[in-house]
mmCIF file of C-alpha atoms in Angstrom:
data_model
loop_
_atom_site.group_PDB
_atom_site.id
_atom_site.type_symbol
_atom_site.label_atom_id
_atom_site.label_comp_id
_atom_site.label_asym_id
_atom_site.label_seq_id
_atom_site.Cartn_x
_atom_site.Cartn_y
_atom_site.Cartn_z
ATOM 1 C CA SER A 1 2.948 -239.699 -26.107
ATOM 2 C CA LYS A 2 6.248 -240.745 -26.639
ATOM 3 C CA GLY A 3 6.304 -240.484 -30.424
ATOM 4 C CA VAL A 4 5.816 -242.553 -33.767
ATOM 5 C CA GLN A 5 9.441 -244.422 -32.669
ATOM 6 C CA PHE A 6 7.970 -245.617 -30.075
ATOM 7 C CA CYS A 7 4.484 -246.729 -31.808
ATOM 8 C CA GLU A 8 3.579 -250.303 -30.599
ATOM 9 C CA ARG A 9 1.679 -251.409 -33.485
ATOM 10 C CA ASP A 10 -0.157 -254.279 -32.273
ATOM 11 C CA ASN A 11 -1.355 -252.048 -29.387
ATOM 12 C CA ARG A 12 -2.574 -249.052 -31.613
ATOM 13 C CA THR A 13 -6.377 -247.881 -31.390
ATOM 14 C CA ILE A 14 -8.504 -247.979 -34.090
ATOM 15 C CA ALA A 15 -8.222 -244.511 -34.930
ATOM 16 C CA CYS A 16 -4.370 -244.676 -35.114
ATOM 17 C CA ARG A 17 -4.759 -247.998 -37.466
ATOM 18 C CA ALA A 18 -7.199 -245.967 -39.851
ATOM 19 C CA PHE A 19 -5.408 -242.526 -39.602
ATOM 20 C CA PRO A 20 -5.755 -240.491 -41.891
ATOM 21 C CA PHE A 21 -9.581 -241.677 -42.323
ATOM 22 C CA PHE A 22 -12.681 -242.076 -40.624
ATOM 23 C CA PRO A 23 -16.135 -243.366 -41.376
ATOM 24 C CA TYR A 24 -17.979 -241.127 -43.164
ATOM 25 C CA TYR A 25 -21.810 -241.154 -42.850
ATOM 26 C CA ALA A 26 -23.962 -239.543 -45.274
ATOM 27 C CA SER A 27 -26.872 -237.252 -44.674
ATOM 28 C CA ASN A 28 -28.975 -240.690 -44.343
ATOM 29 C CA LYS A 29 -26.938 -241.633 -41.364
ATOM 30 C CA GLU A 30 -25.618 -244.485 -43.360
ATOM 31 C CA ILE A 31 -21.582 -245.153 -43.675
ATOM 32 C CA PHE A 32 -21.253 -244.409 -47.174
ATOM 33 C CA GLY A 33 -17.217 -244.538 -47.234
ATOM 34 C CA LEU A 34 -14.299 -242.803 -45.914
ATOM 35 C CA GLY A 35 -13.712 -239.516 -45.349
ATOM 36 C CA TYR A 36 -10.262 -237.903 -44.096
ATOM 37 C CA TYR A 37 -9.261 -235.564 -41.034
ATOM 38 C CA TRP A 38 -9.135 -232.367 -42.871
ATOM 39 C CA GLY A 39 -7.129 -230.588 -39.893
ATOM 40 C CA PHE A 40 -4.120 -232.697 -41.470
ATOM 41 C CA GLU A 41 -4.370 -231.759 -45.297
ATOM 42 C CA GLY A 42 -0.978 -230.423 -46.501
ATOM 43 C CA LEU A 43 0.579 -232.456 -43.369
ATOM 44 C CA CYS A 44 -0.075 -236.294 -44.535
ATOM 45 C CA TRP A 45 1.153 -237.270 -47.794
ATOM 46 C CA VAL A 46 -1.899 -240.233 -47.864
ATOM 47 C CA ILE A 47 -4.613 -237.408 -48.128
ATOM 48 C CA SER A 48 -2.912 -235.923 -50.928
ATOM 49 C CA ASN A 49 -2.902 -239.475 -52.874
ATOM 50 C CA MET A 50 -5.941 -241.143 -51.808
ATOM 51 C CA ARG A 51 -5.688 -243.101 -55.203
ATOM 52 C CA ILE A 52 -3.433 -245.442 -53.421
ATOM 53 C CA VAL A 53 -5.673 -246.507 -50.743
ATOM 54 C CA GLU A 54 -7.288 -250.179 -51.573
ATOM 55 C CA LYS A 55 -10.551 -251.251 -51.181
ATOM 56 C CA THR A 56 -9.282 -254.062 -48.968
ATOM 57 C CA PHE A 57 -8.574 -251.660 -46.411
ATOM 58 C CA VAL A 58 -11.971 -249.643 -47.500
ATOM 59 C CA ASP A 59 -13.602 -253.031 -46.354
ATOM 60 C CA GLN A 60 -11.924 -253.553 -43.493
ATOM 61 C CA MET A 61 -11.758 -250.655 -41.575
ATOM 62 C CA ILE A 62 -15.844 -249.862 -42.486
ATOM 63 C CA LYS A 63 -16.260 -253.633 -41.117
ATOM 64 C CA SER A 64 -14.620 -253.251 -38.117
ATOM 65 C CA CYS A 65 -16.248 -249.545 -37.414
ATOM 66 C CA GLU A 66 -19.397 -251.280 -37.995
ATOM 67 C CA TYR A 67 -18.432 -253.801 -35.576
ATOM 68 C CA ILE A 68 -17.665 -251.312 -32.903
ATOM 69 C CA PHE A 69 -20.602 -249.423 -33.657
ATOM 70 C CA ASP A 70 -23.232 -252.278 -33.236
ATOM 71 C CA ARG A 71 -21.610 -252.385 -29.645
ATOM 72 C CA ASP A 72 -21.213 -248.400 -28.900
ATOM 73 C CA GLU A 73 -23.846 -246.014 -30.718
ATOM 74 C CA ASP A 74 -22.190 -243.219 -28.820
ATOM 75 C CA GLU A 75 -19.023 -244.007 -30.546
ATOM 76 C CA ARG A 76 -20.916 -243.779 -34.129
ATOM 77 C CA ASP A 77 -22.774 -240.893 -32.712
ATOM 78 C CA VAL A 78 -19.592 -238.777 -32.696
ATOM 79 C CA TYR A 79 -18.627 -239.881 -36.704
ATOM 80 C CA VAL A 80 -22.123 -239.113 -37.366
ATOM 81 C CA THR A 81 -21.811 -235.756 -36.040
ATOM 82 C CA TYR A 82 -18.303 -235.371 -37.679
ATOM 83 C CA SER A 83 -19.144 -236.104 -41.138
ATOM 84 C CA ALA A 84 -22.017 -233.397 -40.903
ATOM 85 C CA THR A 85 -19.545 -230.960 -39.174
ATOM 86 C CA MET A 86 -17.630 -231.700 -42.429
ATOM 87 C CA ARG A 87 -20.162 -230.898 -44.655
ATOM 88 C CA GLY A 88 -21.014 -227.881 -42.939
ATOM 89 C CA VAL A 89 -16.909 -226.535 -42.672
ATOM 90 C CA PHE A 90 -16.669 -227.734 -46.347
ATOM 91 C CA THR A 91 -19.945 -225.622 -47.392
ATOM 92 C CA LYS A 92 -18.160 -222.754 -46.181
ATOM 93 C CA TRP A 93 -14.988 -223.229 -47.982
ATOM 94 C CA ASN A 94 -17.024 -223.921 -51.156
ATOM 95 C CA ARG A 95 -15.270 -227.135 -51.598
ATOM 96 C CA LYS A 96 -16.210 -230.448 -52.516
ATOM 97 C CA ILE A 97 -15.385 -233.261 -49.803
ATOM 98 C CA PRO A 98 -13.426 -236.235 -51.383
ATOM 99 C CA LEU A 99 -14.692 -239.454 -50.378
ATOM 100 C CA LEU A 100 -13.447 -243.432 -50.848
ATOM 101 C CA GLY A 101 -16.664 -244.956 -51.709
ATOM 102 C CA ARG A 102 -17.522 -248.225 -49.554
ATOM 103 C CA ASP A 103 -17.880 -249.451 -53.342
ATOM 104 C CA GLY A 104 -14.235 -248.920 -53.968
ATOM 105 C CA LYS A 105 -15.076 -245.808 -56.233
ATOM 106 C CA LEU A 106 -14.587 -242.284 -56.112
ATOM 107 C CA TYR A 107 -16.939 -239.490 -54.938
ATOM 108 C CA TRP A 108 -17.567 -235.825 -54.069
ATOM 109 C CA VAL A 109 -19.801 -234.461 -51.568
ATOM 110 C CA LEU A 110 -21.014 -231.076 -53.175
ATOM 111 C CA PRO A 111 -20.886 -228.002 -51.051
ATOM 112 C CA GLY A 112 -24.232 -226.551 -50.106
ATOM 113 C CA SER A 113 -26.416 -229.300 -51.685
ATOM 114 C CA GLY A 114 -27.426 -230.829 -48.240
ATOM 115 C CA GLY A 115 -24.884 -233.703 -48.285
ATOM 116 C CA LYS A 116 -25.548 -234.913 -52.350
ATOM 117 C CA ILE A 117 -22.711 -237.395 -53.305
ATOM 118 C CA VAL A 118 -22.065 -237.783 -56.839
ATOM 119 C CA PRO A 119 -19.489 -240.249 -58.697
ATOM 120 C CA VAL A 120 -16.160 -238.360 -59.855
ATOM 121 C CA ASP A 121 -13.320 -239.498 -62.239
ATOM 122 C CA LYS A 122 -9.697 -240.477 -61.067
ATOM 123 C CA GLN A 123 -8.216 -237.444 -63.221
ATOM 124 C CA LYS A 124 -10.765 -234.651 -61.482
ATOM 125 C CA PHE A 125 -10.830 -236.515 -58.036
ATOM 126 C CA GLU A 126 -7.092 -236.208 -58.042
ATOM 127 C CA ARG A 127 -6.781 -232.568 -58.859
ATOM 128 C CA SER A 128 -9.276 -231.698 -56.159
ATOM 129 C CA LEU A 129 -7.029 -232.993 -53.489
ATOM 130 C CA PRO A 130 -5.348 -231.028 -51.341
ATOM 131 C CA LYS A 131 -1.507 -231.047 -51.797
ATOM 132 C CA PHE A 132 1.340 -231.914 -49.268
ATOM 133 C CA ASP A 133 3.449 -229.703 -48.070
ATOM 134 C CA GLY A 134 6.312 -232.151 -46.936
ATOM 135 C CA ASP A 135 8.422 -228.486 -45.526
ATOM 136 C CA LYS A 136 5.192 -227.360 -43.217
#
């Protein structure tokens, strides 16, 4: 990799275009919305400011993912598994998973609930997000 300064924007992969988000699969194995790669908490400003993400982006990302996954079930399975792993990790941490729903609303996945997803108001959602530490 040559680094961000050499990014060929027209040739980026779907994962790069979607970063830091991925299609979050609920425990019923249906795409619920967008989760984020939790390994980048504190490092990625967008994770700490998910409110800036527009519904148009969520819609287009989910539509693109569904197009790909309809043609490549193995790729779909990667995200089904990753979503389940996230539920397990956040349960161990006793933390709610913040999600951007495909309906444009904000949600939490409750820890230790078997994947129960509940709506949350904007203020509570924003207070629960990991803080960006640009000095890391």
